[in-house]
Structures are given as C-alpha cells and as structure tokens.
Amino acid sequence: MVRTGSASVAAGPTLAVVAREAGVSVPTASKVVNGRQDVAPETRRRVTEALDRLGYVRRPRFDAAKAPRLVDLVVHSLENSWSGAVLHGVEEAAYDVGLDVVVSAGLARGRGGRPRRDWLDKLTVRGSAGVLFNLAELTESQYAWLDAHRIPFVMLDPVVEPPPGVVSVGAANWQGGVTATEHLLALGHERIAAIGGNRRMLCSGARVAGYRSALAAAGVPYRSEYVRHGGFDEAVAGRRMRELLELPEPPTAVFVCSDRMALGVYEALAERGVRVPEDISVVGFDDLPESRWAVPPLTTVRQPLAEMAATALRLLVRMMDGDHPESTRTELSTRLVERASTAPPPPAVEEPHRGRGETPRP
C-alpha cells in the first residue's frame, strides 16, 4: 500500500516549462531531474528551484516488479546505540528476505533549513523499492513526492502523528509510562517526578501521559512542578534534575523518559551527593546497553527496538509486494526491567516536638 493524498495526481508542468523558467535547455533540465553530475552548481540550483516552484513531478522510470531488491533506511543519527539497535533489526530482517539496505543519517536540507530534493531524486535514480524512516518528521512536500512516485514507506517511531493512511511502527509508550510509575508507587513512593523528552514528540507525550494516568489510578495528586522536559538531552535532563532538587519538597523518585537522559540525571545527583537508590529512585526508558553499565544499573522500561525495526521492514516488504496492511499503526509491547536503581523511599525526617512558646535549641 502506498499512501496517496488524492485519487489522481495532476499532470503538472512539462520539463520544457521548467527549463524555460530556469533559463536553461531541456536537456540540461533533464540532467538535473535525473541526478546527473555534469551540471554546474549554479545551473543546478536554478533548475531545482524551478522544479520546486512549479511543482514538477518526475514519474518513476522503473517498474516496481523489476526493481532491484533495495530499500533505504533513514535514521536520525548514527552516533548512538539506539540507531545501532535499529540497524541490527533491519539488517537481520533484510537478510532473511534477500534485500539490500542503503543507510542515510537524516534528510539533507538546503538553504534556510528547507528540505532539498537531492536525496529524494537519488532515491528514484538508484531504484530503491521502499523507504524506512526512523524518528523522522516529513514535510507535506516530501509526503507528496513519495506519493507521486508511488514509493512505499514506513515510519518507525515517528516524531509526530503521521497523516492518515501512513503506516508506522512504534512501542506502547503510554503503557510503558504506566508501568514505570506503578513500579515506583508499589515501592511506596508518592513524590514521583517525571522528566520527559521533547514536548512535541509523540513518544514523549505518551510516556508522560502514562505517568499521569498511573498517579491518578493510585489516587496520588498530580503536581505540575514535578514534571519537566529534557529534550532527550543528557545535559538538559541533568539541569532539570537539579531544578527538582531545589523544590521545597523534592521528589523521592523520578521517571526519566529515556536512558540517555537518565545518565544526565545520575550525574546531577552525584554532584549533589544524592545517592541512588538510597535517597532517590530512578527509572529510565529504552533499555539501551548504557542502562546496564550505569552505576547502579538502571531500572528501565524496555522497548524492543530491534524487533520494531524488523517489524517495520517486514511491513515494507508486504507493501512493496502490493499488500494492504490491515492497520496503519503497529505497537509492540514494553516491559519493565528491574535493576538496582529503585528502592523504597527513605524514611521521613520528622521535626522534633516543641511545646508552645518553647525556644528552639541552637
């Protein structure tokens, strides 16, 4: 299945119109459209801007049935263990079905941060039969381009809610937030904070919503000052933890919405001499290798990254073969991995009793 925004695509301008708009010959415009390298940079820029301005759509020149068994995997970054787990899952699933995979780190962007056509044009030139987007947020024009070229694609853990009809695979983030918070509640904690990721990211919002649901189900009042956002960044998460420690009544436990952020929380606590879990309990999310190496090893919610990636690849293969997924959203279950970073809250320190009018002792 390929998501299409409409039943048919308008004919659009011809290549001759694009060439005239850019002030070049039709053969030169054709070279740019087909990804040829023997074009001057300034000429390529003029033609590319004309293509975008006029909404030119180049029809695919390959038959999907005859296309090479090649797919593209676009990951947010290659510099973390998250991407390593995704690559592992895609590679194993691709090997099982005889696919080759081209890996790209992020979508290329042009002037002013606008998405460039280069990456998408090269996708068609090399004949990729499908695309997996991991932690990506596509623009309307990129969705339209993929639709017009009838290239099937699957979103793996999309940043925001994708348009209707887009196939995506993710984890049960809301349930993971519930599970993490219920674990802390069962240990006896009530002053439980949460450090979310990026506010606008789908997964972060669902995890924090699960945290709030678990508190409500347990009859524990929600305290807005206990919820901070760290943008999935270790240093920012550390600053948010320091802010929580400065509260008049600091939390005795914190649910951190990623393992990477939890490492930043660990560092902030160590700087203040706050012990984990004796003084404060910490739960992460992801179950990345770093969670096992932390001191103490981090209790965390495991989301099956490799399995998610493999599931997305298998769905993409079905779509490449013309199959229609029964559901556009697939969620894999999460589970708590209990380690040494959680324990019952420390005993409350009571103020000594003083009679009325009694002068406090020095």
mmCIF file of C-alpha atoms in Angstrom:
data_model
loop_
_atom_site.group_PDB
_atom_site.id
_atom_site.type_symbol
_atom_site.label_atom_id
_atom_site.label_comp_id
_atom_site.label_asym_id
_atom_site.label_seq_id
_atom_site.Cartn_x
_atom_site.Cartn_y
_atom_site.Cartn_z
ATOM 1 C CA MET A 1 0.000 0.000 0.000
ATOM 2 C CA VAL A 2 1.174 3.493 -0.785
ATOM 3 C CA ARG A 3 -0.484 6.443 0.878
ATOM 4 C CA THR A 4 -1.948 8.804 -1.664
ATOM 5 C CA GLY A 5 -3.331 12.185 -0.835
ATOM 6 C CA SER A 6 -5.805 12.076 -3.732
ATOM 7 C CA ALA A 7 -7.166 9.621 -6.247
ATOM 8 C CA SER A 8 -5.019 11.038 -9.020
ATOM 9 C CA VAL A 9 -2.085 13.405 -9.419
ATOM 10 C CA ALA A 10 -2.469 16.468 -11.618
ATOM 11 C CA ALA A 11 -0.438 16.455 -14.803
ATOM 12 C CA GLY A 12 1.668 19.448 -13.715
ATOM 13 C CA PRO A 13 4.180 21.404 -15.800
ATOM 14 C CA THR A 14 6.277 19.791 -18.506
ATOM 15 C CA LEU A 15 10.051 19.668 -18.427
ATOM 16 C CA ALA A 16 10.094 22.266 -21.202
ATOM 17 C CA VAL A 17 8.205 24.696 -18.960
ATOM 18 C CA VAL A 18 10.691 24.057 -16.132
ATOM 19 C CA ALA A 19 13.628 24.625 -18.498
ATOM 20 C CA ARG A 20 12.155 27.904 -19.735
ATOM 21 C CA GLU A 21 11.518 29.059 -16.161
ATOM 22 C CA ALA A 22 15.121 28.290 -15.174
ATOM 23 C CA GLY A 23 16.589 29.750 -18.381
ATOM 24 C CA VAL A 24 18.275 26.516 -19.489
ATOM 25 C CA SER A 25 17.847 23.961 -22.238
ATOM 26 C CA VAL A 26 15.532 20.978 -21.886
ATOM 27 C CA PRO A 27 18.494 18.503 -21.954
ATOM 28 C CA THR A 28 20.131 20.429 -19.098
ATOM 29 C CA ALA A 29 16.931 20.390 -17.049
ATOM 30 C CA SER A 30 16.647 16.667 -17.772
ATOM 31 C CA LYS A 31 20.161 16.084 -16.396
ATOM 32 C CA VAL A 32 19.226 17.775 -13.103
ATOM 33 C CA VAL A 33 15.983 15.811 -12.819
ATOM 34 C CA ASN A 34 17.814 12.535 -13.399
ATOM 35 C CA GLY A 35 20.582 13.251 -10.888
ATOM 36 C CA ARG A 36 23.390 13.665 -13.405
ATOM 37 C CA GLN A 37 26.542 15.271 -12.000
ATOM 38 C CA ASP A 38 27.743 17.080 -15.155
ATOM 39 C CA VAL A 39 25.801 20.280 -14.369
ATOM 40 C CA ALA A 40 27.247 23.492 -12.936
ATOM 41 C CA PRO A 41 26.177 24.143 -9.307
ATOM 42 C CA GLU A 42 24.522 27.470 -10.136
ATOM 43 C CA THR A 43 22.609 25.895 -13.016
ATOM 44 C CA ARG A 44 21.538 23.002 -10.798
ATOM 45 C CA ARG A 45 20.301 25.479 -8.199
ATOM 46 C CA ARG A 46 18.195 27.412 -10.723
ATOM 47 C CA VAL A 47 16.653 24.240 -12.119
ATOM 48 C CA THR A 48 15.979 22.782 -8.654
ATOM 49 C CA GLU A 49 14.280 25.990 -7.516
ATOM 50 C CA ALA A 50 12.170 25.998 -10.685
ATOM 51 C CA LEU A 51 11.184 22.364 -10.060
ATOM 52 C CA ASP A 52 10.057 23.233 -6.542
ATOM 53 C CA ARG A 53 8.353 26.465 -7.567
ATOM 54 C CA LEU A 54 6.364 24.870 -10.387
ATOM 55 C CA GLY A 55 5.607 21.635 -8.537
ATOM 56 C CA TYR A 56 7.145 19.438 -11.234
ATOM 57 C CA VAL A 57 6.709 15.709 -10.545
ATOM 58 C CA ARG A 58 9.053 13.288 -12.280
ATOM 59 C CA ARG A 59 7.341 9.970 -12.933
ATOM 60 C CA PRO A 60 9.205 6.870 -11.832
ATOM 61 C CA ARG A 61 11.070 5.227 -14.675
ATOM 62 C CA PHE A 62 11.296 1.818 -13.077
ATOM 63 C CA ASP A 63 8.781 -0.967 -12.705
ATOM 64 C CA ALA A 64 8.478 -1.971 -9.035
ATOM 65 C CA ALA A 65 8.213 -5.602 -10.101
ATOM 66 C CA LYS A 66 11.571 -5.350 -11.884
ATOM 67 C CA ALA A 67 13.266 -3.031 -9.427
ATOM 68 C CA PRO A 68 16.331 -4.257 -7.526
ATOM 69 C CA ARG A 69 15.653 -5.563 -4.045
ATOM 70 C CA LEU A 70 16.948 -2.387 -2.483
ATOM 71 C CA VAL A 71 15.438 -0.277 0.330
ATOM 72 C CA ASP A 72 16.555 2.890 2.062
ATOM 73 C CA LEU A 73 16.786 3.313 5.843
ATOM 74 C CA VAL A 74 16.836 6.922 7.007
ATOM 75 C CA VAL A 75 17.894 7.253 10.653
ATOM 76 C CA HIS A 76 18.026 10.371 12.785
ATOM 77 C CA SER A 77 21.674 9.821 13.717
ATOM 78 C CA LEU A 78 24.343 7.126 13.606
ATOM 79 C CA GLU A 79 26.059 8.289 16.792
ATOM 80 C CA ASN A 80 24.095 6.415 19.436
ATOM 81 C CA SER A 81 23.214 2.894 20.493
ATOM 82 C CA TRP A 82 19.544 3.485 19.598
ATOM 83 C CA SER A 83 20.472 3.567 15.897
ATOM 84 C CA GLY A 84 22.666 0.518 16.393
ATOM 85 C CA ALA A 85 19.692 -1.493 17.642
ATOM 86 C CA VAL A 86 17.541 -0.278 14.731
ATOM 87 C CA LEU A 87 20.233 -1.151 12.193
ATOM 88 C CA HIS A 88 20.599 -4.601 13.727
ATOM 89 C CA GLY A 89 16.876 -5.305 13.427
ATOM 90 C CA VAL A 90 16.634 -4.031 9.842
ATOM 91 C CA GLU A 91 19.771 -5.890 8.728
ATOM 92 C CA GLU A 92 18.593 -9.249 10.064
ATOM 93 C CA ALA A 93 15.105 -8.898 8.594
ATOM 94 C CA ALA A 94 16.507 -7.700 5.248
ATOM 95 C CA TYR A 95 18.891 -10.653 5.085
ATOM 96 C CA ASP A 96 16.016 -13.071 5.611
ATOM 97 C CA VAL A 97 14.173 -11.744 2.538
ATOM 98 C CA GLY A 98 17.195 -11.060 0.321
ATOM 99 C CA LEU A 99 17.130 -7.248 0.489
ATOM 100 C CA ASP A 100 19.999 -4.783 0.359
ATOM 101 C CA VAL A 101 19.809 -1.674 2.554
ATOM 102 C CA VAL A 102 21.147 1.841 1.944
ATOM 103 C CA VAL A 103 21.550 3.818 5.191
ATOM 104 C CA SER A 104 21.308 7.607 5.383
ATOM 105 C CA ALA A 105 21.736 9.753 8.508
ATOM 106 C CA GLY A 106 18.959 12.324 8.358
ATOM 107 C CA LEU A 107 17.362 14.089 5.421
ATOM 108 C CA ALA A 108 19.570 16.595 3.606
ATOM 109 C CA ARG A 109 18.439 20.194 3.951
ATOM 110 C CA GLY A 110 19.109 23.186 1.763
ATOM 111 C CA ARG A 111 19.105 26.932 2.332
ATOM 112 C CA GLY A 112 17.016 28.181 5.208
ATOM 113 C CA GLY A 113 16.563 24.638 6.525
ATOM 114 C CA ARG A 114 14.219 23.718 3.678
ATOM 115 C CA PRO A 115 14.237 20.042 2.618
ATOM 116 C CA ARG A 116 16.284 19.515 -0.530
ATOM 117 C CA ARG A 117 15.177 17.454 -3.489
ATOM 118 C CA ASP A 118 18.607 15.815 -3.921
ATOM 119 C CA TRP A 119 18.039 12.907 -1.542
ATOM 120 C CA LEU A 120 14.611 12.094 -2.913
ATOM 121 C CA ASP A 121 15.784 12.380 -6.513
ATOM 122 C CA LYS A 122 18.676 9.998 -5.824
ATOM 123 C CA LEU A 123 16.218 7.597 -4.217
ATOM 124 C CA THR A 124 14.448 7.200 -7.539
ATOM 125 C CA VAL A 125 17.620 7.167 -9.632
ATOM 126 C CA ARG A 126 19.118 4.240 -7.727
ATOM 127 C CA GLY A 127 15.814 2.394 -7.921
ATOM 128 C CA SER A 128 15.068 1.867 -4.234
ATOM 129 C CA ALA A 129 11.813 -0.012 -3.913
ATOM 130 C CA GLY A 130 10.868 1.373 -0.478
ATOM 131 C CA VAL A 131 11.962 3.513 2.485
ATOM 132 C CA LEU A 132 12.048 3.137 6.273
ATOM 133 C CA PHE A 133 12.074 6.462 8.121
ATOM 134 C CA ASN A 134 13.278 6.249 11.738
ATOM 135 C CA LEU A 135 12.491 9.172 14.073
ATOM 136 C CA ALA A 136 11.733 11.353 11.066
ATOM 137 C CA GLU A 137 9.320 14.200 10.503
ATOM 138 C CA LEU A 138 8.492 14.625 6.836
ATOM 139 C CA THR A 139 7.146 17.776 5.244
ATOM 140 C CA GLU A 140 3.959 17.869 3.212
ATOM 141 C CA SER A 141 6.006 18.193 0.023
ATOM 142 C CA GLN A 142 8.070 15.115 0.913
ATOM 143 C CA TYR A 143 4.930 13.075 1.569
ATOM 144 C CA ALA A 144 3.518 14.312 -1.750
ATOM 145 C CA TRP A 145 6.740 13.411 -3.563
ATOM 146 C CA LEU A 146 6.711 9.853 -2.222
ATOM 147 C CA ASP A 147 3.036 9.509 -3.117
ATOM 148 C CA ALA A 148 3.511 10.847 -6.633
ATOM 149 C CA HIS A 149 6.387 8.444 -7.276
ATOM 150 C CA ARG A 150 4.463 5.571 -5.717
ATOM 151 C CA ILE A 151 7.316 4.634 -3.398
ATOM 152 C CA PRO A 152 6.081 2.655 -0.367
ATOM 153 C CA PHE A 153 7.415 3.758 3.017
ATOM 154 C CA VAL A 154 7.011 3.005 6.725
ATOM 155 C CA MET A 155 7.608 5.351 9.645
ATOM 156 C CA LEU A 156 9.483 3.801 12.578
ATOM 157 C CA ASP A 157 8.708 5.644 15.828
ATOM 158 C CA PRO A 158 7.574 8.845 14.039
ATOM 159 C CA VAL A 159 8.301 12.160 15.736
ATOM 160 C CA VAL A 160 4.730 13.428 15.353
ATOM 161 C CA GLU A 161 1.439 11.788 14.434
ATOM 162 C CA PRO A 162 1.745 10.955 10.711
ATOM 163 C CA PRO A 163 -1.044 11.798 8.250
ATOM 164 C CA PRO A 164 -3.938 9.343 7.876
ATOM 165 C CA GLY A 165 -3.006 6.265 5.898
ATOM 166 C CA VAL A 166 0.718 6.361 6.686
ATOM 167 C CA VAL A 167 1.975 3.032 8.031
ATOM 168 C CA SER A 168 4.003 3.297 11.256
ATOM 169 C CA VAL A 169 5.553 1.063 13.905
ATOM 170 C CA GLY A 170 6.238 2.082 17.492
ATOM 171 C CA ALA A 171 6.262 0.928 21.087
ATOM 172 C CA ALA A 172 3.473 1.003 23.661
ATOM 173 C CA ASN A 173 4.814 4.250 25.138
ATOM 174 C CA TRP A 174 1.744 5.096 27.212
ATOM 175 C CA GLN A 175 1.724 1.669 28.837
ATOM 176 C CA GLY A 176 5.458 1.963 29.448
ATOM 177 C CA GLY A 177 4.893 5.201 31.365
ATOM 178 C CA VAL A 178 2.169 3.500 33.389
ATOM 179 C CA THR A 179 4.405 0.524 34.182
ATOM 180 C CA ALA A 180 7.344 2.679 35.302
ATOM 181 C CA THR A 181 5.173 4.780 37.600
ATOM 182 C CA GLU A 182 3.297 1.789 39.018
ATOM 183 C CA HIS A 183 6.646 0.228 39.928
ATOM 184 C CA LEU A 184 7.609 3.313 41.929
ATOM 185 C CA LEU A 185 4.178 3.515 43.558
ATOM 186 C CA ALA A 186 4.417 -0.145 44.592
ATOM 187 C CA LEU A 187 7.698 0.634 46.351
ATOM 188 C CA GLY A 188 5.883 3.247 48.424
ATOM 189 C CA HIS A 189 6.796 6.452 46.559
ATOM 190 C CA GLU A 190 4.243 9.219 46.204
ATOM 191 C CA ARG A 191 6.504 12.184 45.442
ATOM 192 C CA ILE A 192 7.303 10.965 41.928
ATOM 193 C CA ALA A 193 8.663 13.348 39.292
ATOM 194 C CA ALA A 194 8.889 12.854 35.532
ATOM 195 C CA ILE A 195 11.435 14.230 33.078
ATOM 196 C CA GLY A 196 10.010 13.989 29.585
ATOM 197 C CA GLY A 197 11.756 14.364 26.254
ATOM 198 C CA ASN A 198 10.844 16.896 23.601
ATOM 199 C CA ARG A 199 7.365 18.263 24.362
ATOM 200 C CA ARG A 200 6.131 17.867 20.784
ATOM 201 C CA MET A 201 7.391 14.337 20.222
ATOM 202 C CA LEU A 202 4.715 11.661 20.097
ATOM 203 C CA CYS A 203 6.589 9.121 22.232
ATOM 204 C CA SER A 204 7.448 11.606 24.984
ATOM 205 C CA GLY A 205 3.885 12.840 25.308
ATOM 206 C CA ALA A 206 2.571 9.288 25.559
ATOM 207 C CA ARG A 207 5.085 8.331 28.273
ATOM 208 C CA VAL A 208 4.259 11.362 30.410
ATOM 209 C CA ALA A 209 0.538 10.711 29.874
ATOM 210 C CA GLY A 210 1.053 7.160 31.157
ATOM 211 C CA TYR A 211 2.822 8.544 34.227
ATOM 212 C CA ARG A 212 -0.113 10.832 34.949
ATOM 213 C CA SER A 213 -2.641 8.030 34.431
ATOM 214 C CA ALA A 214 -0.844 5.775 36.909
ATOM 215 C CA LEU A 215 -0.785 8.537 39.526
ATOM 216 C CA ALA A 216 -4.496 9.176 39.044
ATOM 217 C CA ALA A 217 -5.350 5.479 39.283
ATOM 218 C CA ALA A 218 -3.448 5.292 42.587
ATOM 219 C CA GLY A 219 -5.138 8.401 43.961
ATOM 220 C CA VAL A 220 -1.851 10.325 44.115
ATOM 221 C CA PRO A 221 -2.326 14.019 43.274
ATOM 222 C CA TYR A 222 -0.586 15.275 40.144
ATOM 223 C CA ARG A 223 1.931 18.027 40.851
ATOM 224 C CA SER A 224 2.818 20.127 37.834
ATOM 225 C CA GLU A 225 6.105 21.260 39.398
ATOM 226 C CA TYR A 226 7.242 17.638 39.324
ATOM 227 C CA VAL A 227 7.082 17.418 35.511
ATOM 228 C CA ARG A 228 9.993 18.798 33.485
ATOM 229 C CA HIS A 229 11.197 18.258 29.917
ATOM 230 C CA GLY A 230 14.773 17.490 28.948
ATOM 231 C CA GLY A 231 14.558 17.314 25.162
ATOM 232 C CA PHE A 232 16.143 13.818 25.130
ATOM 233 C CA ASP A 233 19.444 15.512 26.009
ATOM 234 C CA GLU A 234 21.665 14.331 28.866
ATOM 235 C CA ALA A 235 22.884 17.795 29.904
ATOM 236 C CA VAL A 236 19.395 19.320 29.836
ATOM 237 C CA ALA A 237 17.991 16.399 31.824
ATOM 238 C CA GLY A 238 20.706 16.990 34.420
ATOM 239 C CA ARG A 239 19.646 20.625 34.740
ATOM 240 C CA ARG A 240 16.014 19.594 35.154
ATOM 241 C CA MET A 241 17.028 17.195 37.939
ATOM 242 C CA ARG A 242 18.877 19.998 39.734
ATOM 243 C CA GLU A 243 15.721 22.119 39.489
ATOM 244 C CA LEU A 244 13.693 19.326 41.057
ATOM 245 C CA LEU A 245 16.180 19.014 43.915
ATOM 246 C CA GLU A 246 15.739 22.744 44.646
ATOM 247 C CA LEU A 247 11.991 22.373 45.254
ATOM 248 C CA PRO A 248 10.779 22.879 48.860
ATOM 249 C CA GLU A 249 9.629 19.255 48.785
ATOM 250 C CA PRO A 250 11.863 17.425 46.290
ATOM 251 C CA PRO A 251 10.761 14.104 44.821
ATOM 252 C CA THR A 252 11.854 10.762 46.225
ATOM 253 C CA ALA A 253 11.682 9.122 42.785
ATOM 254 C CA VAL A 254 11.916 10.221 39.157
ATOM 255 C CA PHE A 255 10.726 8.594 35.938
ATOM 256 C CA VAL A 256 13.060 9.700 33.128
ATOM 257 C CA CYS A 257 11.689 9.191 29.616
ATOM 258 C CA SER A 258 14.937 7.920 28.088
ATOM 259 C CA ASP A 259 18.022 6.085 29.286
ATOM 260 C CA ARG A 260 20.316 8.759 27.841
ATOM 261 C CA MET A 261 18.575 11.431 29.895
ATOM 262 C CA ALA A 262 18.750 9.161 32.947
ATOM 263 C CA LEU A 263 22.551 9.232 32.666
ATOM 264 C CA GLY A 264 22.402 13.015 32.887
ATOM 265 C CA VAL A 265 20.164 12.675 35.943
ATOM 266 C CA TYR A 266 22.703 10.312 37.530
ATOM 267 C CA GLU A 267 25.451 12.887 37.010
ATOM 268 C CA ALA A 268 23.404 15.706 38.538
ATOM 269 C CA LEU A 269 22.560 13.582 41.585
ATOM 270 C CA ALA A 270 26.188 12.578 42.081
ATOM 271 C CA GLU A 271 27.240 16.237 42.007
ATOM 272 C CA ARG A 272 24.841 16.965 44.865
ATOM 273 C CA GLY A 273 25.822 13.881 46.848
ATOM 274 C CA VAL A 274 22.367 12.342 46.405
ATOM 275 C CA ARG A 275 22.531 8.553 46.390
ATOM 276 C CA VAL A 276 20.678 6.220 44.030
ATOM 277 C CA PRO A 277 18.530 4.467 45.199
ATOM 278 C CA GLU A 278 19.029 5.223 48.920
ATOM 279 C CA ASP A 279 17.962 8.877 48.595
ATOM 280 C CA ILE A 280 16.097 8.843 45.293
ATOM 281 C CA SER A 281 14.929 6.120 42.890
ATOM 282 C CA VAL A 282 15.385 6.464 39.125
ATOM 283 C CA VAL A 283 13.601 4.660 36.277
ATOM 284 C CA GLY A 284 14.599 5.125 32.631
ATOM 285 C CA PHE A 285 13.093 4.147 29.290
ATOM 286 C CA ASP A 286 14.569 2.211 26.317
ATOM 287 C CA ASP A 287 16.845 -0.436 27.897
ATOM 288 C CA LEU A 288 19.875 0.645 25.894
ATOM 289 C CA PRO A 289 23.223 -1.021 26.717
ATOM 290 C CA GLU A 290 24.172 2.069 28.762
ATOM 291 C CA SER A 291 21.438 1.247 31.272
ATOM 292 C CA ARG A 292 23.244 -1.960 32.252
ATOM 293 C CA TRP A 293 26.607 -0.204 32.537
ATOM 294 C CA ALA A 294 25.373 2.612 34.779
ATOM 295 C CA VAL A 295 26.264 2.606 38.480
ATOM 296 C CA PRO A 296 23.974 1.414 39.890
ATOM 297 C CA PRO A 297 22.466 -0.454 36.922
ATOM 298 C CA LEU A 298 19.353 1.378 35.779
ATOM 299 C CA THR A 299 15.817 0.081 36.200
ATOM 300 C CA THR A 300 14.182 0.893 32.889
ATOM 301 C CA VAL A 301 11.281 0.217 30.538
ATOM 302 C CA ARG A 302 12.418 -1.907 27.619
ATOM 303 C CA GLN A 303 11.126 -1.047 24.201
ATOM 304 C CA PRO A 304 12.095 -3.711 21.654
ATOM 305 C CA LEU A 305 13.986 -1.514 19.181
ATOM 306 C CA ALA A 306 15.408 -4.321 17.030
ATOM 307 C CA GLU A 307 12.025 -6.064 16.896
ATOM 308 C CA MET A 308 10.311 -2.773 15.997
ATOM 309 C CA ALA A 309 12.767 -2.233 13.150
ATOM 310 C CA ALA A 310 12.351 -5.779 11.864
ATOM 311 C CA THR A 311 8.560 -5.454 12.009
ATOM 312 C CA ALA A 312 8.740 -2.196 10.035
ATOM 313 C CA LEU A 313 10.925 -3.843 7.394
ATOM 314 C CA ARG A 314 8.561 -6.795 7.037
ATOM 315 C CA LEU A 315 5.606 -4.417 6.636
ATOM 316 C CA LEU A 316 7.522 -2.503 3.993
ATOM 317 C CA VAL A 317 8.207 -5.712 2.069
ATOM 318 C CA ARG A 318 4.481 -6.507 2.087
ATOM 319 C CA MET A 319 3.736 -3.058 0.727
ATOM 320 C CA MET A 320 6.388 -3.440 -1.951
ATOM 321 C CA ASP A 321 4.594 -6.633 -2.995
ATOM 322 C CA GLY A 322 1.281 -4.769 -3.236
ATOM 323 C CA ASP A 323 -0.231 -5.966 0.039
ATOM 324 C CA HIS A 324 -2.524 -3.738 2.089
ATOM 325 C CA PRO A 325 -1.784 -3.717 5.869
ATOM 326 C CA GLU A 326 -4.893 -4.259 7.956
ATOM 327 C CA SER A 327 -3.839 -1.485 10.347
ATOM 328 C CA THR A 328 -1.667 1.546 9.723
ATOM 329 C CA ARG A 329 -0.325 1.583 13.303
ATOM 330 C CA THR A 330 1.571 -1.315 14.893
ATOM 331 C CA GLU A 331 2.648 -1.100 18.535
ATOM 332 C CA LEU A 332 4.978 -3.569 20.225
ATOM 333 C CA SER A 333 4.684 -4.108 23.951
ATOM 334 C CA THR A 334 7.107 -2.706 26.514
ATOM 335 C CA ARG A 335 8.138 -4.261 29.823
ATOM 336 C CA LEU A 336 9.890 -3.196 32.998
ATOM 337 C CA VAL A 337 13.476 -4.368 33.503
ATOM 338 C CA GLU A 338 14.112 -4.111 37.228
ATOM 339 C CA ARG A 339 17.700 -3.432 38.304
ATOM 340 C CA ALA A 340 19.346 -1.643 41.226
ATOM 341 C CA SER A 341 18.289 1.997 40.807
ATOM 342 C CA THR A 342 14.949 1.721 42.611
ATOM 343 C CA ALA A 343 14.094 1.063 46.253
ATOM 344 C CA PRO A 344 11.515 2.160 48.831
ATOM 345 C CA PRO A 345 11.661 5.869 49.715
ATOM 346 C CA PRO A 346 13.928 6.966 52.549
ATOM 347 C CA PRO A 347 12.206 7.347 55.939
ATOM 348 C CA ALA A 348 10.730 10.780 56.514
ATOM 349 C CA VAL A 349 12.693 13.049 58.829
ATOM 350 C CA GLU A 350 10.324 14.398 61.464
ATOM 351 C CA GLU A 351 10.758 17.755 63.121
ATOM 352 C CA PRO A 352 11.325 17.449 66.928
ATOM 353 C CA HIS A 353 8.225 18.230 69.020
ATOM 354 C CA ARG A 354 8.289 21.585 70.791
ATOM 355 C CA GLY A 355 5.779 22.972 73.217
ATOM 356 C CA ARG A 356 4.009 26.255 72.685
ATOM 357 C CA GLY A 357 6.333 29.193 73.155
ATOM 358 C CA GLU A 358 9.389 26.943 73.572
ATOM 359 C CA THR A 359 12.555 28.467 72.143
ATOM 360 C CA PRO A 360 14.222 26.234 69.566
ATOM 361 C CA ARG A 361 17.523 24.823 70.649
ATOM 362 C CA PRO A 362 20.580 26.086 68.776
#
